[in-house]
Amino acid sequence: CIFIILRFVKRKSDNYFVAYYILIVNILFGFSMEPIMRQFLATSIVVLAFHYIEKKKFIKYFLLIILAAQFHNSAYVCIFFYFFDKFTIKRRKVIYLMLFSYLIVLIIPSLSEKLMSISILSKYMYYINHPLYGFRKISFSRSILKLLISLVYLYINFYSYQFSKKKEKYLQNLSIIYSLFFILDGLPILQRLLPYFSVGFAISVSSIGELKTFSKKEIKLNHRNIGYINIIMLFIFNIFIFYKTYFVRELSIYRYYNYKNYFIEGIKGNLYSDFESKSYQYKIDILRLQEKEEISKK
């Protein structure tokens, strides 16, 4: 699966070393920490389907997405990716989308209570109100940091990848949407969709060496010494994010180090012995830690 994704990224990137780094740190490393094998398979099939966006063969693209959705239902959203090659998301539209996204996050708590009363939507509201994946409040400093990082990503999109000879409109649109989702840290359930957008994001960010100013004057970032500085800064930032994600919260530490997966347990030979008891105990412990966190917040 990983070779399918990396081969596509290498072919489409201006600098596939940068693209590999971005992809591994942002997505693939997360898959290894929390082995979501089904979604990993689905993501690989979606990447295979991208070929048919460029060939403008909707039926073949559609069939591959349906196949991907058999591994993970979230892949159904990728059906709409086919049409991303037919329109351009302009800078002004992105600003409106950012404001709209923040507005949605602000009204979700009150809106979710009303939507819970609608039976057809109640099962989806479970994800909004879920203690782990649902809506959560974030600090002002964290939201500002996320916003600034997202603006950097968008700047690279519009003032670097925009002028790339390898630019694909649908990949650029995927990257823009990824950057917008990145802001919505208060809705972790959206992070489950990020793998499908991540390939376009990694490819667009890899063009950072050809960055331009607002007046379209080239910024020389492809100098070796500047490249070393960029890599070191990226490394420090991602180590910080990794530490905050996996080692700060007691719930996260337990969740990632004790995760039980059918595939992994099958390899160990435990699938038919004690997997059920292990997974049951894991769920009980997770609920206990969630309750502990909720109590500590009050």
Coordinates of C-alpha atoms in Angstrom, one line a residue:
C1 CA 0.0 0.0 0.0
I2 CA 2.7 2.5 1.0
F3 CA 4.5 1.9 -2.3
I4 CA 1.4 2.8 -4.3
I5 CA 1.2 6.1 -2.5
L6 CA 4.9 6.9 -2.6
R7 CA 5.2 6.1 -6.3
F8 CA 2.4 8.4 -7.1
V9 CA 3.8 11.2 -4.9
K10 CA 7.3 10.8 -6.5
R11 CA 5.8 11.2 -10.0
K12 CA 3.8 14.3 -9.2
S13 CA 6.1 16.2 -6.8
D14 CA 8.6 19.0 -7.6
N15 CA 10.8 17.6 -4.7
Y16 CA 9.7 14.2 -3.7
F17 CA 12.1 14.1 -0.7
V18 CA 10.2 16.9 0.9
A19 CA 6.9 15.3 -0.2
Y20 CA 7.9 12.0 1.4
Y21 CA 8.8 13.8 4.6
I22 CA 5.6 15.7 4.8
L23 CA 3.5 12.6 4.0
I24 CA 5.3 10.3 6.5
V25 CA 5.2 12.8 9.4
N26 CA 1.6 13.9 8.9
I27 CA -0.1 10.7 7.8
L28 CA 1.9 7.5 7.5
F29 CA 3.5 7.8 10.9
G30 CA 0.0 8.2 12.5
F31 CA -1.1 5.0 10.7
S32 CA 1.9 3.1 12.3
M33 CA 1.1 4.4 15.8
E34 CA -2.6 3.6 15.5
P35 CA -2.9 0.8 13.0
I36 CA -6.0 1.8 11.0
M37 CA -5.4 -0.9 8.3
R38 CA -8.8 -0.6 6.7
Q39 CA -8.4 3.1 6.0
F40 CA -4.8 2.7 4.9
L41 CA -6.0 0.2 2.3
A42 CA -8.8 2.5 1.3
T43 CA -6.4 5.5 0.9
S44 CA -4.1 3.4 -1.4
I45 CA -7.1 2.5 -3.6
V46 CA -8.2 6.2 -3.8
V47 CA -4.6 7.2 -4.9
L48 CA -4.8 4.5 -7.6
A49 CA -8.1 6.0 -8.7
F50 CA -6.5 9.5 -9.2
H51 CA -5.2 8.3 -12.5
Y52 CA -8.8 8.2 -13.8
I53 CA -9.4 11.8 -12.8
E54 CA -6.6 12.9 -15.2
K55 CA -7.9 10.5 -17.9
K56 CA -11.5 11.8 -17.3
K57 CA -12.9 8.3 -16.9
F58 CA -15.6 8.7 -14.3
I59 CA -17.0 5.2 -14.3
K60 CA -13.6 3.6 -13.6
Y61 CA -12.9 6.2 -10.9
F62 CA -16.3 5.6 -9.4
L63 CA -15.8 1.8 -9.3
L64 CA -12.4 2.1 -7.5
I65 CA -13.9 4.5 -4.9
I66 CA -16.7 2.0 -4.3
L67 CA -14.0 -0.7 -3.8
A68 CA -12.1 1.6 -1.4
A69 CA -15.3 2.2 0.6
Q70 CA -15.7 -1.5 1.2
F71 CA -12.6 -1.2 3.4
H72 CA -13.6 2.1 5.1
N73 CA -16.9 3.9 4.6
S74 CA -15.3 7.3 4.9
A75 CA -13.9 6.7 1.3
Y76 CA -17.3 7.5 -0.1
V77 CA -16.4 11.2 0.3
C78 CA -13.7 10.7 -2.4
I79 CA -16.4 10.4 -5.1
F80 CA -16.5 14.2 -5.1
F81 CA -12.8 14.4 -5.8
Y82 CA -13.4 13.6 -9.4
F83 CA -15.0 17.1 -9.9
F84 CA -12.1 18.9 -8.2
D85 CA -10.4 19.1 -11.5
K86 CA -13.2 21.2 -13.0
F87 CA -13.0 24.3 -10.8
T88 CA -10.5 26.6 -9.1
I89 CA -10.6 27.6 -5.5
K90 CA -9.4 31.2 -5.5
R91 CA -7.8 33.0 -2.6
R92 CA -10.8 35.1 -1.8
K93 CA -13.0 32.0 -1.6
V94 CA -10.5 30.4 0.8
I95 CA -10.8 33.4 3.2
Y96 CA -14.6 33.0 3.1
L97 CA -14.3 29.2 3.7
M98 CA -11.9 29.8 6.7
L99 CA -14.5 32.2 8.3
F100 CA -17.3 29.8 7.5
S101 CA -15.4 26.9 9.0
Y102 CA -14.8 28.8 12.3
L103 CA -18.5 29.8 12.4
I104 CA -19.5 26.1 12.0
V105 CA -17.2 25.1 14.9
L106 CA -18.7 27.8 17.1
I107 CA -22.3 26.8 16.6
I108 CA -21.8 23.0 16.6
P109 CA -22.4 22.5 20.4
S110 CA -25.9 24.2 20.3
L111 CA -26.7 22.8 16.9
S112 CA -25.9 19.2 17.7
E113 CA -28.5 19.1 20.5
K114 CA -31.3 20.1 18.0
L115 CA -30.1 17.7 15.4
M116 CA -30.1 14.8 17.9
S117 CA -33.9 14.9 17.8
I118 CA -33.9 14.0 14.1
S119 CA -33.7 10.3 14.0
I120 CA -32.0 10.0 10.6
L121 CA -29.2 12.3 11.9
S122 CA -28.9 11.0 15.5
K123 CA -26.4 8.2 14.7
Y124 CA -24.1 10.8 13.1
M125 CA -24.4 13.2 16.0
Y126 CA -22.8 10.4 18.1
Y127 CA -19.5 11.3 16.4
I128 CA -20.0 15.0 17.1
N129 CA -20.6 14.4 20.8
H130 CA -18.2 11.5 21.2
P131 CA -15.7 12.2 24.1
L132 CA -12.7 11.2 22.0
Y133 CA -13.6 12.1 18.4
G134 CA -16.3 14.6 18.9
F135 CA -16.3 18.4 19.3
R136 CA -13.8 19.7 21.9
K137 CA -12.8 23.2 23.1
I138 CA -9.2 24.3 22.2
S139 CA -7.1 27.0 23.7
F140 CA -6.9 30.4 22.0
S141 CA -3.1 30.0 21.6
R142 CA -3.5 26.6 19.9
S143 CA -6.2 27.9 17.6
I144 CA -3.9 30.9 16.6
L145 CA -1.0 28.5 16.0
K146 CA -3.1 26.3 13.8
L147 CA -4.4 29.3 11.9
L148 CA -0.8 30.6 11.2
I149 CA 0.4 27.2 10.1
S150 CA -2.6 26.8 7.8
L151 CA -1.9 30.2 6.3
V152 CA 1.7 29.1 5.5
Y153 CA 0.3 26.0 3.8
L154 CA -2.1 28.1 1.8
Y155 CA 0.6 30.6 0.8
I156 CA 2.7 27.8 -0.6
N157 CA -0.3 26.6 -2.6
F158 CA -1.0 30.0 -4.1
Y159 CA 2.6 31.3 -4.5
S160 CA 4.6 28.2 -5.3
Y161 CA 2.6 25.1 -6.4
Q162 CA 0.4 27.4 -8.5
F163 CA 3.4 28.0 -10.8
S164 CA 4.6 24.4 -10.9
K165 CA 4.9 22.6 -14.2
K166 CA 3.6 19.5 -12.6
K167 CA 0.5 21.2 -11.1
E168 CA -2.7 19.3 -11.2
K169 CA -5.8 21.3 -10.3
Y170 CA -7.5 18.5 -8.3
L171 CA -4.3 18.0 -6.2
Q172 CA -4.1 21.7 -5.5
N173 CA -7.8 21.7 -4.4
L174 CA -7.2 18.7 -2.2
S175 CA -4.3 20.5 -0.5
I176 CA -6.3 23.7 0.1
I177 CA -9.1 21.7 1.7
Y178 CA -6.5 19.8 3.8
S179 CA -5.2 23.2 5.0
L180 CA -8.8 24.3 6.0
F181 CA -9.4 21.0 7.8
F182 CA -6.1 21.6 9.7
I183 CA -7.6 24.6 11.3
L184 CA -10.7 22.7 12.6
D185 CA -8.8 21.1 15.5
G186 CA -12.0 21.3 17.5
L187 CA -13.5 18.5 15.4
P188 CA -11.2 15.5 15.6
I189 CA -13.6 13.4 13.6
L190 CA -12.6 15.5 10.5
Q191 CA -9.0 14.3 11.0
R192 CA -10.2 10.9 9.9
L193 CA -10.8 12.4 6.5
L194 CA -7.3 13.9 6.2
P195 CA -5.5 10.9 4.7
Y196 CA -7.6 11.2 1.5
F197 CA -6.5 14.8 1.1
S198 CA -2.9 14.3 2.4
V199 CA -1.4 13.2 -0.9
G200 CA -2.4 16.4 -2.6
F201 CA -1.1 18.4 0.4
A202 CA 2.3 16.7 0.4
I203 CA 2.7 17.2 -3.3
S204 CA 1.8 20.9 -3.2
V205 CA 4.1 21.7 -0.2
S206 CA 7.0 20.0 -1.9
S207 CA 7.2 23.0 -4.3
I208 CA 8.3 25.3 -1.5
G209 CA 11.7 25.6 -3.1
E210 CA 10.1 27.8 -5.8
L211 CA 8.2 30.1 -3.5
K212 CA 7.3 33.6 -4.8
T213 CA 6.3 36.9 -3.1
F214 CA 2.9 38.5 -3.5
S215 CA 4.3 40.4 -6.5
K216 CA 5.3 37.0 -7.9
K217 CA 9.0 37.7 -7.4
E218 CA 10.9 34.4 -6.8
I219 CA 12.2 33.8 -3.2
K220 CA 15.4 31.7 -3.3
L221 CA 14.6 28.9 -0.9
N222 CA 16.3 26.2 -2.8
H223 CA 19.8 27.2 -1.5
R224 CA 21.4 24.3 0.4
N225 CA 21.9 26.2 3.7
I226 CA 18.4 27.5 3.7
G227 CA 17.2 24.0 2.9
Y228 CA 19.0 22.7 6.0
I229 CA 17.4 25.3 8.2
N230 CA 13.9 24.5 6.8
I231 CA 14.4 20.8 7.5
I232 CA 15.6 21.4 11.1
M233 CA 12.7 23.7 11.8
L234 CA 10.2 21.2 10.4
F235 CA 11.8 18.4 12.4
I236 CA 11.7 20.4 15.7
F237 CA 8.0 21.4 15.0
N238 CA 6.9 17.8 14.2
I239 CA 8.8 16.4 17.2
F240 CA 6.9 18.9 19.4
I241 CA 3.5 17.9 17.8
F242 CA 4.4 14.2 18.2
Y243 CA 5.2 14.6 21.9
K244 CA 2.0 16.6 22.6
T245 CA -0.1 14.0 20.8
Y246 CA 1.2 10.8 22.2
F247 CA 2.9 11.5 25.6
V248 CA 1.1 14.4 27.3
R249 CA -2.4 12.9 28.0
E250 CA -2.7 9.7 30.1
L251 CA -5.5 8.7 27.7
S252 CA -3.3 9.0 24.6
I253 CA -0.5 7.1 26.2
Y254 CA -2.8 4.2 27.1
R255 CA -4.7 4.4 23.8
Y256 CA -1.7 4.2 21.4
Y257 CA 0.4 1.7 23.4
N258 CA -2.4 -0.8 24.1
Y259 CA -4.4 -0.6 20.8
K260 CA -5.8 -3.9 19.8
N261 CA -6.3 -4.6 16.1
Y262 CA -7.7 -7.7 14.3
F263 CA -4.8 -7.6 11.8
I264 CA -2.0 -7.2 14.3
E265 CA -3.5 -9.8 16.7
G266 CA -3.9 -12.2 13.8
I267 CA -0.2 -11.9 13.0
K268 CA 0.6 -12.6 16.6
G269 CA -1.7 -15.7 16.5
N270 CA -4.0 -14.3 19.2
L271 CA -7.0 -13.8 17.1
Y272 CA -8.8 -17.0 18.2
S273 CA -7.4 -17.1 21.8
D274 CA -7.7 -14.0 23.9
F275 CA -8.4 -11.2 21.4
E276 CA -12.0 -10.7 22.6
S277 CA -11.1 -10.4 26.2
K278 CA -8.2 -8.0 25.4
S279 CA -10.3 -5.8 23.2
Y280 CA -13.1 -5.7 25.8
Q281 CA -10.7 -4.7 28.6
Y282 CA -9.2 -2.1 26.3
K283 CA -12.6 -0.5 25.7
I284 CA -13.4 -0.5 29.5
D285 CA -10.0 1.1 30.3
I286 CA -10.5 3.8 27.6
L287 CA -13.9 4.7 29.0
R288 CA -12.5 4.9 32.5
L289 CA -9.7 7.3 31.4
Q290 CA -12.2 9.4 29.4
E291 CA -14.4 9.8 32.5
K292 CA -11.3 10.7 34.5
E293 CA -10.4 13.4 32.0
E294 CA -13.9 14.8 32.0
I295 CA -14.0 15.0 35.9
S296 CA -10.6 16.7 35.9
K297 CA -11.9 19.4 33.5
K298 CA -14.8 20.3 35.8

